[in-house]
Amino acid sequence: MSAVPAPGAYRKVTSLANPLVKDIRALHMKKHRDETGLFLAEGRKLVRDALDGGWPVATLVLGPDQTSDPTVGRMAAEVKASGGTVLEVSAAVLEKIARRDNPQTVIGVVGQRFAAPATIGRSGLWVALDRVRDPGNLGTILRTADATGVAGVALVGQCCDPFALETVRATMGSIFHVPVVRLEETAFLAAAGRDRLRLVGTHLSASVDYRLADYRQPMTIVMGNEQQGLSPALAEACTALVRIPMRGKADSLNLAVSTGLMIYEALREVL
């Protein structure tokens, strides 16, 4: 399957049965994203962020009458100049591709990009997420990491897809700014041991208040799964375990909220 008809091409598509429409629409499914190495970015801002970050935009899908807009025209010219394809589609085709009514009038088909595992924890502040399952949580964490200048985010184990449309939307463009590493728990633990990474994890049984921890950098904050918390192996590997105190009846905090608290505490002296 390919969502790219021809390098540097410009085409108009009005038929819902066009194979290109089927190919692009299939990127809503993780299987096809994995097979092609592509994903969808909806809206002018996300496409602009992708282009500014040097991410490859294989196909730019434009709704009716978008080519007359100077901003969109510049994006289309950049995509074609880099060998990508521009598709001008009807309103019906745009809705089918987006799988929603009143979709964004600009959609990019973008090439995925992961950072090298060797970069984890080498400099600055990193965040490692253990089996994060909720796309909204992951997207919010990436957005927070971007806002605070975190060096990168490591996805450990069976995490949700950072290039799922729900995640990309939640990042508000930060997916294009924050290095993301994906690796299994065993590989993360091996890297942590080999490179002597400083790991500070949150744990319900910890006795140290998160505001009293040592956040000297380089270091990595390690956050657990939404339901199960940190795996025993990751908890044991941490240099320190901390807790975020709670006074109400809730038994836990939302993962994105608790990660945000940890990031801001770790960077309190520089933000």
CSV table of C-alpha atoms in Angstrom, one decimal:
chain,number,residue,atom,x,y,z
A,1,MET,CA,0.0,0.0,0.0
A,2,SER,CA,1.2,3.5,-0.8
A,3,ALA,CA,-0.4,6.9,-0.2
A,4,VAL,CA,2.0,8.5,-2.6
A,5,PRO,CA,0.9,8.4,-6.3
A,6,ALA,CA,4.0,10.0,-7.9
A,7,PRO,CA,6.8,12.3,-6.6
A,8,GLY,CA,6.0,16.0,-7.0
A,9,ALA,CA,2.6,15.3,-8.5
A,10,TYR,CA,-0.6,17.4,-8.3
A,11,ARG,CA,-3.9,15.7,-8.7
A,12,LYS,CA,-7.6,16.4,-8.2
A,13,VAL,CA,-9.6,13.6,-6.7
A,14,THR,CA,-13.4,13.6,-6.5
A,15,SER,CA,-14.3,9.9,-6.5
A,16,LEU,CA,-14.8,8.2,-3.2
A,17,ALA,CA,-13.7,4.9,-4.8
A,18,ASN,CA,-10.3,6.3,-5.8
A,19,PRO,CA,-7.5,3.9,-4.5
A,20,LEU,CA,-5.6,6.9,-3.1
A,21,VAL,CA,-8.5,7.7,-0.9
A,22,LYS,CA,-8.6,4.2,0.4
A,23,ASP,CA,-4.8,4.2,1.1
A,24,ILE,CA,-4.9,7.4,3.0
A,25,ARG,CA,-8.0,6.6,5.0
A,26,ALA,CA,-6.4,3.3,6.0
A,27,LEU,CA,-3.8,5.3,8.0
A,28,HIS,CA,-6.4,5.5,10.8
A,29,MET,CA,-5.4,1.9,11.5
A,30,LYS,CA,-2.2,1.1,13.4
A,31,LYS,CA,-1.5,-1.9,11.2
A,32,HIS,CA,-1.3,0.4,8.1
A,33,ARG,CA,0.7,3.0,9.9
A,34,ASP,CA,3.2,0.4,10.9
A,35,GLU,CA,3.4,-1.1,7.4
A,36,THR,CA,3.9,2.2,5.6
A,37,GLY,CA,5.7,4.3,8.2
A,38,LEU,CA,3.2,7.1,7.6
A,39,PHE,CA,0.6,8.9,9.7
A,40,LEU,CA,-2.0,11.6,9.5
A,41,ALA,CA,-1.6,15.2,10.7
A,42,GLU,CA,-4.8,17.3,10.5
A,43,GLY,CA,-4.9,21.0,10.1
A,44,ARG,CA,-2.7,23.8,8.8
A,45,LYS,CA,-0.8,24.2,12.1
A,46,LEU,CA,0.2,20.6,12.3
A,47,VAL,CA,1.3,20.4,8.7
A,48,ARG,CA,3.2,23.7,9.1
A,49,ASP,CA,4.9,22.3,12.2
A,50,ALA,CA,5.9,19.1,10.3
A,51,LEU,CA,7.4,21.1,7.4
A,52,ASP,CA,9.2,23.5,9.7
A,53,GLY,CA,10.6,20.5,11.6
A,54,GLY,CA,11.9,18.9,8.5
A,55,TRP,CA,9.5,15.9,8.7
A,56,PRO,CA,8.7,14.3,5.3
A,57,VAL,CA,5.2,15.2,4.1
A,58,ALA,CA,4.5,12.5,1.5
A,59,THR,CA,1.1,13.7,0.6
A,60,LEU,CA,-0.8,17.0,1.2
A,61,VAL,CA,-4.6,16.7,1.0
A,62,LEU,CA,-6.4,19.9,0.4
A,63,GLY,CA,-10.1,20.5,0.6
A,64,PRO,CA,-12.1,22.5,-2.1
A,65,ASP,CA,-10.8,26.0,-2.9
A,66,GLN,CA,-7.8,25.8,-0.6
A,67,THR,CA,-5.2,26.3,-3.3
A,68,SER,CA,-6.2,30.0,-3.6
A,69,ASP,CA,-5.1,30.6,0.0
A,70,PRO,CA,-1.5,32.0,0.0
A,71,THR,CA,-0.5,30.1,3.2
A,72,VAL,CA,-1.8,26.8,1.9
A,73,GLY,CA,-0.2,27.5,-1.5
A,74,ARG,CA,3.2,27.9,0.1
A,75,MET,CA,2.8,24.6,1.9
A,76,ALA,CA,1.8,22.9,-1.3
A,77,ALA,CA,4.8,24.3,-3.1
A,78,GLU,CA,7.1,23.0,-0.3
A,79,VAL,CA,5.6,19.6,-0.4
A,80,LYS,CA,6.0,19.3,-4.2
A,81,ALA,CA,9.5,20.7,-4.1
A,82,SER,CA,10.5,18.0,-1.7
A,83,GLY,CA,9.0,15.3,-3.9
A,84,GLY,CA,5.7,15.0,-2.1
A,85,THR,CA,2.3,14.9,-3.7
A,86,VAL,CA,-0.6,17.4,-3.5
A,87,LEU,CA,-4.1,16.1,-3.7
A,88,GLU,CA,-7.0,18.6,-4.2
A,89,VAL,CA,-10.2,16.7,-3.1
A,90,SER,CA,-13.9,17.2,-2.9
A,91,ALA,CA,-15.7,17.9,0.3
A,92,ALA,CA,-17.1,14.3,0.3
A,93,VAL,CA,-13.7,12.8,-0.2
A,94,LEU,CA,-12.2,15.0,2.6
A,95,GLU,CA,-14.9,13.8,5.0
A,96,LYS,CA,-14.2,10.1,4.0
A,97,ILE,CA,-10.5,10.5,4.6
A,98,ALA,CA,-10.9,12.3,7.9
A,99,ARG,CA,-13.8,10.0,9.1
A,100,ARG,CA,-15.7,12.9,10.5
A,101,ASP,CA,-18.1,15.7,9.5
A,102,ASN,CA,-16.7,19.2,9.0
A,103,PRO,CA,-13.0,18.0,8.9
A,104,GLN,CA,-9.9,20.1,8.7
A,105,THR,CA,-9.4,21.4,5.2
A,106,VAL,CA,-5.7,20.5,5.2
A,107,ILE,CA,-4.4,17.0,6.0
A,108,GLY,CA,-0.8,15.9,5.8
A,109,VAL,CA,0.4,12.3,5.3
A,110,VAL,CA,3.7,12.4,7.2
A,111,GLY,CA,6.6,10.0,7.6
A,112,GLN,CA,7.1,8.6,11.1
A,113,ARG,CA,10.3,9.4,12.9
A,114,PHE,CA,11.8,7.8,16.1
A,115,ALA,CA,15.0,8.9,17.9
A,116,ALA,CA,17.8,6.5,18.7
A,117,PRO,CA,17.5,4.6,22.0
A,118,ALA,CA,21.2,5.5,22.8
A,119,THR,CA,20.0,9.2,23.3
A,120,ILE,CA,17.9,8.4,26.4
A,121,GLY,CA,19.1,10.1,29.5
A,122,ARG,CA,22.4,11.3,28.1
A,123,SER,CA,21.7,15.0,28.6
A,124,GLY,CA,19.0,17.2,30.2
A,125,LEU,CA,15.7,15.8,31.5
A,126,TRP,CA,14.1,12.8,29.9
A,127,VAL,CA,10.7,11.2,30.6
A,128,ALA,CA,10.2,7.4,30.3
A,129,LEU,CA,6.6,6.1,30.2
A,130,ASP,CA,5.9,2.5,31.2
A,131,ARG,CA,3.1,1.0,29.0
A,132,VAL,CA,1.1,4.3,28.7
A,133,ARG,CA,-2.2,3.2,27.1
A,134,ASP,CA,-4.2,6.4,26.7
A,135,PRO,CA,-3.6,8.4,23.5
A,136,GLY,CA,-4.8,11.6,25.2
A,137,ASN,CA,-2.4,11.1,28.1
A,138,LEU,CA,0.5,10.5,25.8
A,139,GLY,CA,-0.4,13.5,23.6
A,140,THR,CA,-0.7,15.8,26.7
A,141,ILE,CA,2.6,14.6,28.1
A,142,LEU,CA,4.4,15.2,24.8
A,143,ARG,CA,2.9,18.7,24.7
A,144,THR,CA,4.0,19.4,28.3
A,145,ALA,CA,7.5,18.0,27.5
A,146,ASP,CA,7.7,20.4,24.5
A,147,ALA,CA,6.6,23.4,26.6
A,148,THR,CA,9.2,22.7,29.2
A,149,GLY,CA,12.1,21.8,27.0
A,150,VAL,CA,12.4,18.2,28.0
A,151,ALA,CA,15.1,16.4,26.0
A,152,GLY,CA,13.0,13.5,24.9
A,153,VAL,CA,10.3,10.9,25.8
A,154,ALA,CA,10.9,7.1,25.9
A,155,LEU,CA,8.0,4.8,25.4
A,156,VAL,CA,8.8,1.6,27.3
A,157,GLY,CA,6.9,-1.7,26.6
A,158,GLN,CA,3.5,-1.9,25.0
A,159,CYS,CA,2.6,1.7,24.8
A,160,CYS,CA,-0.1,3.3,22.6
A,161,ASP,CA,0.9,4.6,19.2
A,162,PRO,CA,2.4,8.1,19.3
A,163,PHE,CA,1.3,8.5,15.7
A,164,ALA,CA,-2.3,7.6,16.2
A,165,LEU,CA,-4.5,10.5,15.1
A,166,GLU,CA,-5.9,10.9,18.7
A,167,THR,CA,-2.3,11.3,20.0
A,168,VAL,CA,-1.2,13.6,17.3
A,169,ARG,CA,-4.2,15.9,17.9
A,170,ALA,CA,-3.5,16.0,21.6
A,171,THR,CA,0.1,17.1,21.1
A,172,MET,CA,-1.1,20.2,19.3
A,173,GLY,CA,2.1,19.9,17.1
A,174,SER,CA,4.5,18.9,19.8
A,175,ILE,CA,4.9,15.5,18.2
A,176,PHE,CA,7.2,17.3,15.7
A,177,HIS,CA,9.3,19.0,18.4
A,178,VAL,CA,10.0,16.3,21.0
A,179,PRO,CA,12.3,13.3,20.3
A,180,VAL,CA,10.5,10.0,20.9
A,181,VAL,CA,12.2,6.7,21.5
A,182,ARG,CA,10.3,3.4,21.5
A,183,LEU,CA,11.8,0.2,23.1
A,184,GLU,CA,11.0,-2.8,25.2
A,185,GLU,CA,11.5,-2.9,28.9
A,186,THR,CA,14.5,-5.2,28.7
A,187,ALA,CA,16.2,-2.8,26.3
A,188,PHE,CA,15.5,0.2,28.5
A,189,LEU,CA,16.8,-1.6,31.6
A,190,ALA,CA,19.9,-2.6,29.7
A,191,ALA,CA,20.5,0.9,28.6
A,192,ALA,CA,19.9,2.3,32.1
A,193,GLY,CA,22.5,-0.1,33.5
A,194,ARG,CA,25.0,0.3,30.8
A,195,ASP,CA,24.9,4.1,30.8
A,196,ARG,CA,24.3,4.4,34.6
A,197,LEU,CA,21.2,6.5,34.1
A,198,ARG,CA,19.7,8.3,37.0
A,199,LEU,CA,16.1,7.3,37.2
A,200,VAL,CA,13.5,8.9,39.5
A,201,GLY,CA,10.1,7.1,39.5
A,202,THR,CA,6.8,7.7,41.1
A,203,HIS,CA,5.3,4.9,43.2
A,204,LEU,CA,2.4,4.7,45.6
A,205,SER,CA,4.5,2.9,48.3
A,206,ALA,CA,7.3,5.4,48.2
A,207,SER,CA,8.0,7.5,51.3
A,208,VAL,CA,9.9,10.4,49.7
A,209,ASP,CA,7.8,13.5,48.8
A,210,TYR,CA,8.4,14.3,45.1
A,211,ARG,CA,9.3,17.9,46.1
A,212,LEU,CA,12.3,16.6,48.1
A,213,ALA,CA,13.9,14.4,45.4
A,214,ASP,CA,17.3,15.0,43.8
A,215,TYR,CA,16.6,16.1,40.2
A,216,ARG,CA,20.2,16.9,39.2
A,217,GLN,CA,20.6,16.4,35.5
A,218,PRO,CA,21.1,14.4,33.4
A,219,MET,CA,18.3,12.3,34.7
A,220,THR,CA,15.1,10.5,33.6
A,221,ILE,CA,11.7,10.6,35.2
A,222,VAL,CA,10.0,7.2,35.1
A,223,MET,CA,6.2,7.1,35.1
A,224,GLY,CA,4.0,4.0,35.4
A,225,ASN,CA,1.0,2.6,33.5
A,226,GLU,CA,-2.3,4.3,34.2
A,227,GLN,CA,-3.8,1.3,36.1
A,228,GLN,CA,-0.8,-0.7,37.3
A,229,GLY,CA,1.9,1.9,37.9
A,230,LEU,CA,5.5,1.0,37.5
A,231,SER,CA,6.5,-2.6,36.7
A,232,PRO,CA,8.5,-4.2,39.5
A,233,ALA,CA,11.6,-4.4,37.3
A,234,LEU,CA,11.4,-0.6,36.5
A,235,ALA,CA,10.7,0.3,40.1
A,236,GLU,CA,13.7,-1.7,41.3
A,237,ALA,CA,15.9,-0.1,38.6
A,238,CYS,CA,15.1,3.5,39.8
A,239,THR,CA,17.7,5.5,41.7
A,240,ALA,CA,14.9,6.9,43.8
A,241,LEU,CA,11.1,6.4,44.2
A,242,VAL,CA,8.9,9.3,45.1
A,243,ARG,CA,5.2,9.9,45.8
A,244,ILE,CA,2.9,12.8,45.0
A,245,PRO,CA,0.8,13.4,48.1
A,246,MET,CA,-3.0,13.5,47.9
A,247,ARG,CA,-5.6,14.6,50.5
A,248,GLY,CA,-8.9,13.7,48.8
A,249,LYS,CA,-10.6,10.4,48.2
A,250,ALA,CA,-9.1,9.7,44.8
A,251,ASP,CA,-6.6,6.8,44.9
A,252,SER,CA,-4.4,8.2,42.1
A,253,LEU,CA,-3.8,11.1,39.8
A,254,ASN,CA,-4.2,11.2,36.1
A,255,LEU,CA,-0.9,10.1,34.4
A,256,ALA,CA,-0.6,13.3,32.3
A,257,VAL,CA,-1.2,15.5,35.4
A,258,SER,CA,1.3,13.6,37.6
A,259,THR,CA,3.9,13.6,34.8
A,260,GLY,CA,3.4,17.4,34.4
A,261,LEU,CA,3.9,17.9,38.2
A,262,MET,CA,7.1,15.8,38.1
A,263,ILE,CA,8.5,17.7,35.1
A,264,TYR,CA,7.9,21.1,36.5
A,265,GLU,CA,9.4,20.1,39.9
A,266,ALA,CA,12.5,18.7,38.2
A,267,LEU,CA,12.9,21.9,36.2
A,268,ARG,CA,11.7,24.3,38.9
A,269,GLU,CA,15.0,26.2,39.2
A,270,VAL,CA,15.2,26.8,35.4
A,271,LEU,CA,11.6,27.6,34.5
